[in-house]
Amino acid sequence: MKLTILGCYSATPRTLNNTTSQVLEINNHMFLIDCGEGTQVQLRRHKIKFNRIKHVFISHLHGDHFFGLVGLISTFRLLTRETDLHIYGPKGIKEVITLQMKLADSWTNYKLIFHELTSTETELIFEDDKVEVHTIPLNHRVYTNGFLFKEKAGERKLDIKAVEAANIDTAYFRKLKQGFDVNNKDGILIDYKKVTKPANKPQSYAFCSDTMYKEDIVPLIKNVDVLYHESTFLEKHAHLGPKTKHSTAIEAAKIAKLANVGTLVLGHYSTRYDSLNAFKEEAQTVFKNVELSEDGKTFEF
Amino acid sequence: MKLTILGCYSATPRTLNNTTSQVLEINNHMFLIDCGEGTQVQLRRHKIKFNRIKHVFISHLHGDHFFGLVGLISTFRLLTRETDLHIYGPKGIKEVITLQMKLADSWTNYKLIFHELTSTETELIFEDDKVEVHTIPLNHRVYTNGFLFKEKAGERKLDIKAVEAANIDTAYFRKLKQGFDVNNKDGILIDYKKVTKPANKPQSYAFCSDTMYKEDIVPLIKNVDVLYHESTFLEKHAHLGPKTKHSTAIEAAKIAKLANVGTLVLGHYSTRYDSLNAFKEEAQTVFKNVELSEDGKTFEF
């Protein structure tokens, strides 16, 4: 699982600060999460192949999370993309994108498939045989969802030497990987555990931005490997949290602790602060395993 | 008159190429012309004060000319701007901007005044006592206008020494500057030309992008000091001009020559070319005084 932070600042793009966007690589998928203005340039800068992006998840329709989407769609068109593009986001996203295409008289030559979200309960919004994506309803000034990306439990792995020694026909390998005992060529029942190894542990990533402190999300993100939780403010501006519906670093850490996550990644920093270290220090008073997102930083989990 | 090129490339923003946007300073106005994605960052990079921008002119609704507008408006809001902002652009621009504000539930605290354009004839769209702005109807794939910025003829300037020597009451200075003869304190009629100097020559700037070769614009831009004319293609791709409704460098130069302009500034280059020199060389086979726009370049005229 690899996470590339394209932008992790709040409010407005600046010369050195990009607004929210990140790419999650998980099980051969490349999911784009949020798409602030300038995301297409950040994708180019970090050499992420446009064609590998087939699914875009937009948390909410504030500009710092989606003003780059129409430009990305438009650039894909100019580059004569043919691959379908799925867009998951709040109701209204289809209207605003298609209105701009209509005004520009520039319809995509590839298929643009909108999945508009309206539910305030968690939903399964994407699923294939390897990965699931669920929404995480958040509490912000407008309708907002976080997203939970979860690998499915994979099959067990063959222990090639043991399988060969046990004289099992290859036709039964799939059954063994699925956890069934099978007969070998001599008619002897073989315990699958003796010729296979456990599957890789499925990994999970939760993206929670923007939101004020919301404990209701804890059951949804329980035990995830990595939690990205917004931390717009430091403690000295904690009073602004409820007003603007954002969180502090300490609140993000409280959620991480309650949910027993592996690693907490902080981001969506207000640009009022000169240094990011205080975000980590404050969060670590509550939860130890904290990482700071930074534009262009890549995490491998 | 000062022109700052924020972006001068066509199609899509890249790491080192910004799409169309420029700032024209003329007679204390700071006019923003077009607003591709990332314009707000370019404005910051070139230290242009946001509050001095009160008028934005959008040529047409292709993304490389206006996808940065909603982000700029939104950033002005976050910076608690109070000054009115006038936006001139094709019909539809109001709907697309206000839809995005509605979806974000983020209305501006300053006044946003849209002037939607629909005419295919030239129109006077802005005027004060110093400057006029007229549209220049262009020929592109969607409804497009260029813009002509013209200083008005100013008043003559007093020749202070001559005025004092002529013993004229200060109450008559305005009349002299306006070109009237006046009586001095001794009752003698004074020729205004003897105590005033000619006014500064009014300057003019025409922005023509995007457009295919269109000779009809020549009378509208006759004798302008500076013409910015798009030159998407070099001669070897001239066949793409009519198809995409863009111009070549030589076509831009032909217009400059027919209109007898002072300086031709080229721009809106296709990113397929490695170097810009050929644009200048080709244009100069037709018209001598050619400048190349480049992102971040400033021209003083």
Coordinates of C-alpha atoms in Angstrom, one line a residue:
Chain A
M1 CA 0.0 0.0 0.0
K2 CA 1.5 3.3 -1.1
L3 CA 0.2 6.8 -0.4
T4 CA 1.4 9.8 -2.3
I5 CA 0.4 13.2 -0.8
L6 CA -0.1 15.6 -3.7
G7 CA -1.4 18.4 -1.5
C8 CA -2.1 18.6 2.3
Y9 CA -2.9 22.2 3.0
S10 CA -6.3 23.7 3.7
A11 CA -8.1 26.7 2.1
T12 CA -6.1 28.1 -0.8
P13 CA -3.3 26.9 -3.0
R14 CA -0.1 28.9 -2.6
T15 CA 3.3 28.9 -4.3
L16 CA 4.5 26.1 -2.1
N17 CA 1.3 24.7 -0.6
N18 CA -1.1 22.6 -2.5
T19 CA -4.6 21.9 -1.4
T20 CA -6.0 18.4 -0.7
S21 CA -5.2 15.6 -3.1
Q22 CA -3.6 12.2 -2.7
V23 CA -3.1 9.0 -4.6
L24 CA -3.5 5.6 -2.9
E25 CA -2.0 2.6 -4.6
I26 CA -3.6 -0.6 -3.2
N27 CA -3.7 -4.0 -4.9
N28 CA -3.0 -2.6 -8.3
H29 CA -5.6 0.1 -8.0
M30 CA -4.6 3.8 -8.1
F31 CA -7.3 5.7 -6.3
L32 CA -7.3 9.5 -6.5
I33 CA -8.7 11.0 -3.3
D34 CA -9.8 14.7 -3.6
C35 CA -8.6 17.0 -6.3
G36 CA -7.8 20.6 -5.3
E37 CA -6.8 23.2 -7.9
G38 CA -3.5 22.2 -9.5
T39 CA -3.8 18.5 -8.9
Q40 CA -3.1 17.7 -12.5
V41 CA 0.2 19.5 -12.3
Q42 CA 1.1 17.7 -9.0
L43 CA 0.3 14.4 -10.7
R44 CA 2.7 15.3 -13.5
R45 CA 5.3 16.5 -11.1
H46 CA 5.3 13.2 -9.2
K47 CA 5.2 11.2 -12.5
I48 CA 1.9 9.5 -11.7
K49 CA 0.5 8.0 -14.9
F50 CA -2.8 9.6 -15.8
N51 CA -4.2 6.4 -17.3
R52 CA -3.7 4.4 -14.2
I53 CA -6.3 6.6 -12.4
K54 CA -9.7 5.1 -13.0
H55 CA -11.5 6.1 -9.8
V56 CA -11.7 9.5 -8.2
F57 CA -13.2 10.0 -4.7
I58 CA -14.3 13.5 -3.7
S59 CA -15.0 14.1 0.0
H60 CA -17.0 17.3 -0.4
L61 CA -17.5 20.2 -2.7
H62 CA -15.4 22.9 -1.1
G63 CA -12.9 24.3 -3.6
D64 CA -9.8 23.1 -1.9
H65 CA -11.0 19.5 -2.4
F66 CA -12.4 19.6 -5.9
F67 CA -11.6 22.7 -8.0
G68 CA -8.9 20.7 -9.9
L69 CA -11.3 18.0 -11.0
V70 CA -12.8 19.7 -14.1
G71 CA -9.3 20.5 -15.3
L72 CA -8.1 16.9 -14.8
I73 CA -11.1 15.6 -16.7
S74 CA -10.5 18.1 -19.5
T75 CA -6.8 17.2 -19.7
F76 CA -7.7 13.5 -19.9
R77 CA -9.9 14.4 -22.9
L78 CA -7.1 16.4 -24.6
L79 CA -4.8 13.5 -24.1
T80 CA -7.4 11.3 -25.9
R81 CA -8.0 9.0 -23.0
E82 CA -10.2 6.1 -23.7
T83 CA -10.4 4.5 -20.3
D84 CA -13.6 4.9 -18.3
L85 CA -13.3 7.3 -15.3
H86 CA -15.5 6.7 -12.2
I87 CA -16.2 9.7 -10.0
Y88 CA -17.6 9.3 -6.5
G89 CA -18.7 12.4 -4.7
P90 CA -21.6 14.4 -3.3
K91 CA -24.8 15.0 -5.3
G92 CA -24.2 18.1 -7.5
I93 CA -20.8 17.0 -8.7
K94 CA -22.3 15.7 -12.0
E95 CA -24.2 18.9 -12.7
V96 CA -21.2 21.2 -12.1
I97 CA -18.8 19.1 -14.2
T98 CA -21.3 18.6 -17.1
L99 CA -22.2 22.3 -17.1
Q100 CA -18.6 23.2 -17.7
M101 CA -18.2 20.6 -20.5
K102 CA -21.4 22.0 -22.1
L103 CA -20.2 25.6 -21.9
A104 CA -16.9 24.6 -23.4
D105 CA -18.6 22.4 -25.9
S106 CA -16.0 19.8 -25.0
W107 CA -17.4 16.4 -24.2
T108 CA -15.1 13.6 -23.2
N109 CA -14.4 10.8 -25.7
Y110 CA -14.0 8.4 -22.7
K111 CA -16.8 7.4 -20.4
L112 CA -17.4 9.5 -17.4
I113 CA -19.4 7.7 -14.8
F114 CA -20.7 9.6 -11.8
H115 CA -21.6 7.9 -8.5
E116 CA -23.4 10.6 -6.6
L117 CA -23.5 10.2 -2.8
T118 CA -26.3 11.4 -0.6
S119 CA -26.5 8.9 2.3
T120 CA -25.6 9.9 5.8
E121 CA -24.9 6.3 6.7
T122 CA -21.8 4.4 5.7
E123 CA -22.2 2.7 2.3
L124 CA -20.2 0.3 0.2
I125 CA -19.5 2.3 -3.0
F126 CA -16.9 0.2 -4.8
E127 CA -16.0 -3.5 -4.7
D128 CA -14.1 -5.9 -6.8
D129 CA -12.5 -9.2 -5.9
K130 CA -9.6 -7.6 -4.1
V131 CA -10.7 -4.3 -2.6
E132 CA -13.7 -2.6 -1.1
V133 CA -14.4 1.1 -0.6
H134 CA -16.9 2.4 2.0
T135 CA -17.9 5.9 2.9
I136 CA -17.3 7.4 6.3
P137 CA -19.9 10.1 7.0
L138 CA -18.2 13.1 8.5
N139 CA -19.3 16.3 10.2
H140 CA -18.3 19.4 8.2
R141 CA -20.1 22.6 7.0
V142 CA -21.3 20.8 3.9
Y143 CA -22.2 17.2 3.1
T144 CA -18.9 15.3 3.5
N145 CA -17.7 11.7 3.3
G146 CA -14.4 10.2 4.3
F147 CA -13.4 6.9 2.5
L148 CA -12.3 3.6 3.9
F149 CA -10.2 1.5 1.5
K150 CA -10.0 -2.2 2.5
E151 CA -8.2 -5.1 0.9
K152 CA -10.3 -8.3 1.1
A153 CA -8.9 -11.3 2.8
G154 CA -6.8 -12.9 0.1
E155 CA -6.3 -16.6 -0.5
R156 CA -3.7 -18.6 1.4
K157 CA -0.4 -19.1 -0.4
L158 CA 0.9 -22.5 -1.7
D159 CA 4.0 -23.9 0.0
I160 CA 5.4 -25.2 -3.3
K161 CA 7.8 -27.6 -1.8
A162 CA 5.3 -29.1 0.6
V163 CA 2.7 -29.4 -2.2
E164 CA 5.1 -31.2 -4.4
A165 CA 6.2 -33.5 -1.7
A166 CA 2.6 -34.3 -0.8
N167 CA 2.0 -35.5 -4.5
I168 CA -1.2 -33.3 -5.0
D169 CA -2.7 -32.8 -8.5
T170 CA -2.4 -29.2 -9.6
A171 CA -6.2 -29.2 -10.2
Y172 CA -6.6 -29.0 -6.4
F173 CA -4.3 -26.1 -5.8
R174 CA -7.1 -23.5 -5.8
K175 CA -9.1 -25.5 -3.2
L176 CA -6.1 -25.7 -0.9
K177 CA -5.6 -21.9 -1.2
Q178 CA -9.2 -21.4 -0.3
G179 CA -8.7 -23.5 2.9
F180 CA -10.1 -27.0 1.9
D181 CA -8.4 -30.3 2.6
V182 CA -8.0 -32.4 -0.6
N183 CA -7.0 -35.9 -1.6
N184 CA -3.6 -36.4 -3.1
K185 CA -2.8 -38.7 -6.1
D186 CA -2.6 -41.7 -3.7
G187 CA -6.0 -41.0 -2.2
I188 CA -4.7 -39.7 1.1
L189 CA -6.5 -36.6 2.6
I190 CA -4.0 -33.7 3.0
D191 CA -4.6 -31.0 5.6
Y192 CA -4.5 -27.6 3.7
K193 CA -2.6 -26.0 6.6
K194 CA 0.3 -28.4 6.0
V195 CA 0.8 -27.3 2.4
T196 CA -0.2 -23.6 2.4
K197 CA 0.9 -20.5 4.3
P198 CA -1.4 -17.9 5.6
A199 CA -2.5 -15.1 3.2
N200 CA -1.0 -11.7 3.5
K201 CA -2.8 -9.6 6.1
P202 CA -5.3 -7.4 4.2
Q203 CA -4.4 -3.7 4.5
S204 CA -6.7 -0.8 5.1
Y205 CA -6.6 3.0 4.8
A206 CA -9.1 5.5 6.0
F207 CA -9.2 9.1 4.7
C208 CA -11.1 11.5 7.0
S209 CA -11.1 15.1 5.8
D210 CA -12.7 17.6 6.4
T211 CA -14.4 17.0 9.7
M212 CA -14.7 18.3 13.2
Y213 CA -14.1 15.8 16.0
K214 CA -16.6 13.0 15.5
E215 CA -16.4 9.8 17.6
D216 CA -19.1 8.1 15.7
I217 CA -16.6 7.2 13.0
V218 CA -14.5 5.1 15.4
P219 CA -16.4 1.8 14.8
L220 CA -16.0 2.3 11.0
I221 CA -12.3 2.8 11.1
K222 CA -11.5 0.4 14.0
N223 CA -8.0 -1.2 13.6
V224 CA -7.2 0.3 10.2
D225 CA -3.6 0.2 9.3
V226 CA -3.4 3.9 8.4
L227 CA -5.7 6.7 9.2
Y228 CA -5.3 10.1 7.5
H229 CA -7.3 12.5 9.7
E230 CA -7.4 16.2 9.1
S231 CA -5.7 18.5 11.7
T232 CA -6.4 22.0 10.6
F233 CA -5.5 23.6 13.9
L234 CA -3.1 23.4 16.8
E235 CA -4.4 23.5 20.4
K236 CA -4.1 27.3 20.6
H237 CA -6.8 27.6 17.9
A238 CA -8.9 24.7 19.2
H239 CA -11.8 27.2 19.7
L240 CA -12.0 27.6 15.9
G241 CA -12.7 23.8 15.4
P242 CA -16.4 23.7 16.2
K243 CA -17.0 27.0 14.4
T244 CA -15.3 26.0 11.2
K245 CA -16.0 22.3 11.7
H246 CA -12.4 21.3 11.6
S247 CA -10.2 19.3 14.0
T248 CA -7.1 19.8 16.0
A249 CA -4.0 17.5 15.9
I250 CA -5.0 16.3 19.4
E251 CA -8.5 15.5 18.3
A252 CA -7.2 13.5 15.3
A253 CA -4.9 11.6 17.8
K254 CA -7.9 10.9 20.1
I255 CA -9.8 9.3 17.2
A256 CA -6.6 7.3 16.2
K257 CA -6.3 6.0 19.8
L258 CA -10.0 5.1 20.2
A259 CA -9.9 3.3 16.8
N260 CA -6.6 1.6 17.6
V261 CA -5.2 2.4 14.2
G262 CA -1.7 1.5 13.2
T263 CA -0.4 4.9 12.0
L264 CA -2.0 8.3 12.1
V265 CA -1.1 10.6 9.2
L266 CA -1.9 14.3 9.9
G267 CA -2.8 16.8 7.2
H268 CA -5.1 19.7 6.0
Y269 CA -3.0 22.1 7.9
S270 CA -4.0 25.7 8.2
T271 CA -1.4 27.9 6.4
R272 CA -1.2 30.2 9.4
Y273 CA 1.5 28.0 11.0
D274 CA 5.2 28.4 10.1
S275 CA 6.2 24.8 11.0
L276 CA 4.4 21.5 11.1
N277 CA 6.4 20.0 14.0
A278 CA 4.0 21.2 16.6
F279 CA 1.2 19.2 14.9
K280 CA 3.2 16.0 15.5
E281 CA 4.2 16.9 19.0
E282 CA 0.7 17.8 20.1
A283 CA -0.8 14.6 18.5
Q284 CA 1.9 12.5 20.2
T285 CA 0.8 13.5 23.6
V286 CA -2.2 11.3 22.9
F287 CA -1.1 8.7 20.3
K288 CA 2.4 7.7 19.6
N289 CA 2.6 6.6 15.9
V290 CA 2.1 9.8 14.1
E291 CA 3.3 10.9 10.7
L292 CA 3.1 14.3 9.1
S293 CA 1.9 14.5 5.5
E294 CA 3.8 16.9 3.3
D295 CA 3.3 17.8 -0.4
G296 CA 5.1 15.3 -2.5
K297 CA 5.7 12.8 0.4
T298 CA 5.2 9.1 -0.2
F299 CA 4.4 6.6 2.5
E300 CA 4.8 2.9 1.9
F301 CA 2.9 0.7 4.4
Chain B
M1 CA 1.3 50.4 -19.6
K2 CA 2.6 47.2 -18.1
L3 CA 1.7 43.7 -19.1
T4 CA 2.6 40.7 -16.9
I5 CA 2.2 37.3 -18.5
L6 CA 1.0 34.8 -15.9
G7 CA 0.5 32.0 -18.4
C8 CA 0.9 31.8 -22.2
Y9 CA 0.5 28.1 -23.1
S10 CA -2.5 26.4 -24.6
A11 CA -4.5 23.4 -23.6
T12 CA -3.3 22.1 -20.2
P13 CA -1.2 23.4 -17.3
R14 CA 2.1 21.6 -16.8
T15 CA 4.9 21.7 -14.3
L16 CA 6.5 24.6 -16.1
N17 CA 3.7 25.9 -18.5
N18 CA 0.8 27.8 -17.3
T19 CA -2.4 28.3 -19.3
T20 CA -3.6 31.7 -20.4
S21 CA -3.7 34.6 -17.9
Q22 CA -2.3 38.0 -17.9
V23 CA -2.5 41.3 -16.0
L24 CA -2.6 44.6 -17.7
E25 CA -1.8 47.7 -15.7
I26 CA -3.1 50.8 -17.5
N27 CA -3.8 54.2 -16.0
N28 CA -4.0 52.8 -12.4
H29 CA -6.3 49.9 -13.4
M30 CA -5.1 46.4 -13.0
F31 CA -7.1 44.3 -15.4
L32 CA -6.9 40.5 -15.2
I33 CA -7.4 38.9 -18.6
D34 CA -8.3 35.2 -18.7
C35 CA -7.8 33.0 -15.7
G36 CA -6.5 29.4 -16.4
E37 CA -6.2 26.9 -13.6
G38 CA -3.4 28.0 -11.2
T39 CA -3.8 31.7 -11.9
Q40 CA -4.1 32.5 -8.2
V41 CA -0.8 30.9 -7.5
Q42 CA 0.8 32.8 -10.4
L43 CA -0.6 36.0 -9.0
R44 CA 1.1 35.2 -5.7
R45 CA 4.3 34.2 -7.3
H46 CA 4.5 37.5 -9.2
K47 CA 3.5 39.5 -6.1
I48 CA 0.4 41.0 -7.7
K49 CA -1.8 42.4 -5.0
F50 CA -5.2 40.6 -5.1
N51 CA -7.1 43.7 -4.0
R52 CA -5.9 45.8 -6.9
I53 CA -7.8 43.4 -9.3
K54 CA -11.3 44.8 -9.7
H55 CA -12.1 43.7 -13.3
V56 CA -11.6 40.3 -14.8
F57 CA -12.1 39.7 -18.6
I58 CA -12.7 36.1 -19.8
S59 CA -12.4 35.6 -23.5
H60 CA -14.2 32.2 -23.7
L61 CA -15.2 29.3 -21.5
H62 CA -12.5 26.7 -22.5
G63 CA -10.8 25.5 -19.4
D64 CA -7.4 26.8 -20.2
H65 CA -8.8 30.3 -20.1
F66 CA -11.2 30.1 -17.1
F67 CA -10.8 27.1 -14.8
G68 CA -8.8 29.2 -12.3
L69 CA -11.6 31.8 -11.9
V70 CA -13.7 30.0 -9.3
G71 CA -10.7 29.3 -7.2
L72 CA -9.6 32.9 -7.4
I73 CA -13.1 34.1 -6.4
S74 CA -13.1 31.6 -3.5
T75 CA -9.7 32.7 -2.3
F76 CA -10.7 36.4 -2.4
R77 CA -13.6 35.3 -0.1
L78 CA -11.3 33.5 2.3
L79 CA -9.1 36.5 2.5
T80 CA -12.2 38.6 3.5
R81 CA -12.1 40.8 0.4
E82 CA -14.6 43.6 0.5
T83 CA -14.0 45.3 -2.8
D84 CA -16.5 44.6 -5.7
L85 CA -15.3 42.3 -8.4
H86 CA -16.6 42.8 -12.0
I87 CA -16.4 39.8 -14.3
Y88 CA -16.9 40.1 -18.0
G89 CA -17.3 36.9 -20.0
P90 CA -19.6 34.8 -22.2
K91 CA -23.1 34.0 -21.1
G92 CA -23.0 31.0 -18.8
I93 CA -20.1 32.2 -16.7
K94 CA -22.5 33.5 -14.0
E95 CA -24.3 30.1 -13.8
V96 CA -21.2 28.0 -13.5
I97 CA -19.6 30.2 -10.8
T98 CA -22.7 30.6 -8.7
L99 CA -23.5 26.9 -9.0
Q100 CA -20.1 26.1 -7.4
M101 CA -20.6 28.7 -4.7
K102 CA -24.1 27.1 -4.0
L103 CA -22.7 23.6 -3.8
A104 CA -19.9 24.8 -1.4
D105 CA -22.4 26.9 0.5
S106 CA -19.7 29.6 0.3
W107 CA -21.1 32.9 -0.9
T108 CA -18.8 35.9 -1.2
N109 CA -18.9 38.6 1.3
Y110 CA -17.9 41.1 -1.4
K111 CA -20.0 42.0 -4.4
L112 CA -19.6 39.8 -7.5
I113 CA -20.9 41.6 -10.6
F114 CA -21.2 39.6 -13.8
H115 CA -21.4 41.3 -17.2
E116 CA -22.4 38.5 -19.5
L117 CA -21.5 38.9 -23.2
T118 CA -23.6 37.6 -26.1
S119 CA -23.0 40.1 -28.9
T120 CA -21.2 39.1 -32.1
E121 CA -20.5 42.8 -32.8
T122 CA -17.9 44.9 -30.9
E123 CA -19.3 46.5 -27.7
L124 CA -18.0 49.1 -25.2
I125 CA -18.1 47.0 -22.0
F126 CA -16.2 49.3 -19.6
E127 CA -15.6 53.0 -19.4
D128 CA -14.4 55.5 -16.9
D129 CA -12.8 58.9 -17.4
K130 CA -9.5 57.4 -18.3
V131 CA -10.0 54.1 -20.0
E132 CA -12.3 52.2 -22.3
V133 CA -12.6 48.5 -22.9
H134 CA -14.2 47.2 -26.1
T135 CA -14.8 43.6 -27.2
I136 CA -13.2 42.2 -30.3
P137 CA -15.4 39.3 -31.6
L138 CA -13.1 36.4 -32.6
N139 CA -13.6 33.2 -34.5
H140 CA -13.1 30.1 -32.3
R141 CA -14.9 26.8 -31.6
V142 CA -17.0 28.5 -28.9
Y143 CA -18.2 32.1 -28.5
T144 CA -15.1 34.1 -27.9
N145 CA -14.1 37.8 -27.5
G146 CA -10.8 39.5 -27.5
F147 CA -10.6 42.8 -25.6
L148 CA -9.3 46.2 -26.6
F149 CA -8.1 48.4 -23.8
K150 CA -7.7 52.1 -24.8
E151 CA -6.7 55.1 -22.8
K152 CA -8.8 58.1 -23.5
A153 CA -7.1 61.2 -24.8
G154 CA -5.9 63.0 -21.7
E155 CA -5.7 66.7 -20.9
R156 CA -2.8 68.8 -22.0
K157 CA -0.2 69.5 -19.4
L158 CA 0.6 72.9 -17.9
D159 CA 3.9 74.4 -18.7
I160 CA 4.3 75.8 -15.1
K161 CA 7.0 78.4 -16.0
A162 CA 5.0 79.7 -18.9
V163 CA 1.8 79.9 -17.0
E164 CA 3.4 81.8 -14.2
A165 CA 5.1 84.1 -16.6
A166 CA 1.8 84.7 -18.3
N167 CA 0.2 85.8 -15.0
I168 CA -2.9 83.6 -15.3
D169 CA -5.2 82.9 -12.3
T170 CA -5.1 79.3 -11.2
A171 CA -8.9 79.1 -11.6
Y172 CA -8.3 79.0 -15.4
F173 CA -5.7 76.1 -15.4
R174 CA -8.3 73.4 -16.1
K175 CA -9.7 75.4 -19.1
L176 CA -6.1 75.7 -20.5
K177 CA -5.5 71.9 -20.1
Q178 CA -8.8 71.3 -21.9
G179 CA -7.5 73.5 -24.8
F180 CA -9.3 76.8 -24.3
D181 CA -7.7 80.2 -24.6
V182 CA -8.2 82.3 -21.4
N183 CA -7.7 85.9 -20.2
N184 CA -4.9 86.5 -17.8
K185 CA -5.0 88.8 -14.7
D186 CA -4.3 91.8 -17.0
G187 CA -7.2 90.9 -19.3
I188 CA -5.0 89.7 -22.2
L189 CA -6.2 86.6 -24.1
I190 CA -3.6 83.8 -23.8
D191 CA -3.2 81.1 -26.4
Y192 CA -3.5 77.8 -24.5
K193 CA -0.9 76.2 -26.8
K194 CA 1.7 78.7 -25.5
V195 CA 1.3 77.7 -21.9
T196 CA 0.5 74.0 -22.1
K197 CA 2.2 70.9 -23.6
P198 CA 0.5 68.2 -25.5
A199 CA -1.1 65.4 -23.5
N200 CA 0.6 62.0 -23.3
K201 CA -0.3 59.9 -26.3
P202 CA -3.1 57.5 -25.1
Q203 CA -1.9 53.9 -25.2
S204 CA -3.9 50.9 -26.3
Y205 CA -3.6 47.1 -26.0
A206 CA -5.5 44.5 -27.8
F207 CA -5.8 40.9 -26.5
C208 CA -6.9 38.4 -29.2
S209 CA -7.0 34.8 -28.1
D210 CA -8.3 32.3 -29.0
T211 CA -9.0 32.7 -32.7
M212 CA -8.3 31.5 -36.2
Y213 CA -7.1 34.0 -38.7
K214 CA -9.8 36.7 -38.9
E215 CA -9.1 39.8 -40.9
D216 CA -12.4 41.4 -39.8
I217 CA -10.7 42.4 -36.5
V218 CA -8.2 44.6 -38.3
P219 CA -10.3 47.8 -38.3
L220 CA -11.0 47.3 -34.6
I221 CA -7.4 47.1 -33.6
K222 CA -6.0 49.5 -36.1
N223 CA -2.8 51.3 -34.9
V224 CA -2.9 49.8 -31.3
D225 CA 0.4 50.1 -29.5
V226 CA 0.5 46.5 -28.5
L227 CA -1.3 43.5 -30.0
Y228 CA -1.3 40.1 -28.2
H229 CA -2.4 37.6 -30.8
E230 CA -2.5 33.9 -30.3
S231 CA -0.1 31.8 -32.3
T232 CA -0.8 28.2 -31.3
F233 CA 1.0 26.7 -34.3
L234 CA 4.1 27.0 -36.4
E235 CA 3.9 26.8 -40.2
K236 CA 4.5 23.1 -40.3
H237 CA 1.2 22.6 -38.5
A238 CA -0.7 25.4 -40.3
H239 CA -3.3 22.8 -41.5
L240 CA -4.5 22.4 -37.9
G241 CA -5.4 26.0 -37.7
P242 CA -8.8 26.0 -39.5
K243 CA -9.7 22.6 -37.8
T244 CA -9.0 23.7 -34.3
K245 CA -9.7 27.4 -35.0
H246 CA -6.4 28.6 -33.9
S247 CA -3.7 30.7 -35.7
T248 CA -0.1 30.4 -36.7
A249 CA 2.7 32.8 -35.9
I250 CA 2.6 34.0 -39.5
E251 CA -1.1 34.6 -39.4
A252 CA -0.7 36.6 -36.2
A253 CA 2.0 38.7 -37.9
K254 CA -0.3 39.3 -41.0
I255 CA -2.9 40.7 -38.7
A256 CA -0.3 42.9 -36.9
K257 CA 0.9 44.2 -40.3
L258 CA -2.6 44.9 -41.7
A259 CA -3.5 46.7 -38.4
N260 CA -0.2 48.6 -38.3
V261 CA 0.3 47.9 -34.7
G262 CA 3.3 49.0 -32.7
T263 CA 4.4 45.7 -31.2
L264 CA 3.1 42.1 -31.7
V265 CA 3.3 39.8 -28.7
L266 CA 2.9 36.2 -29.5
G267 CA 1.5 33.5 -27.1
H268 CA -0.9 30.6 -26.6
Y269 CA 1.8 28.2 -27.9
S270 CA 1.0 24.6 -28.3
T271 CA 3.2 22.6 -25.9
R272 CA 4.3 20.3 -28.7
Y273 CA 7.3 22.6 -29.5
D274 CA 10.5 22.5 -27.6
S275 CA 11.6 26.1 -28.3
L276 CA 9.7 29.3 -28.9
N277 CA 12.3 30.9 -31.1
A278 CA 10.7 29.6 -34.3
F279 CA 7.5 31.5 -33.5
K280 CA 9.4 34.7 -33.5
E281 CA 11.4 33.9 -36.6
E282 CA 8.4 32.9 -38.6
A283 CA 6.4 35.9 -37.5
Q284 CA 9.3 38.2 -38.4
T285 CA 9.2 37.1 -42.0
V286 CA 6.0 39.2 -42.2
F287 CA 6.2 41.8 -39.4
K288 CA 9.3 43.1 -37.7
N289 CA 8.5 44.1 -34.2
V290 CA 7.6 40.8 -32.5
E291 CA 8.0 39.8 -28.9
L292 CA 7.5 36.4 -27.3
S293 CA 5.4 36.1 -24.2
E294 CA 6.7 33.8 -21.6
D295 CA 5.3 32.8 -18.2
G296 CA 6.3 35.5 -15.7
K297 CA 7.6 37.9 -18.3
T298 CA 6.7 41.6 -17.9
F299 CA 6.5 44.1 -20.7
E300 CA 6.5 47.8 -20.2
F301 CA 5.3 49.9 -23.0

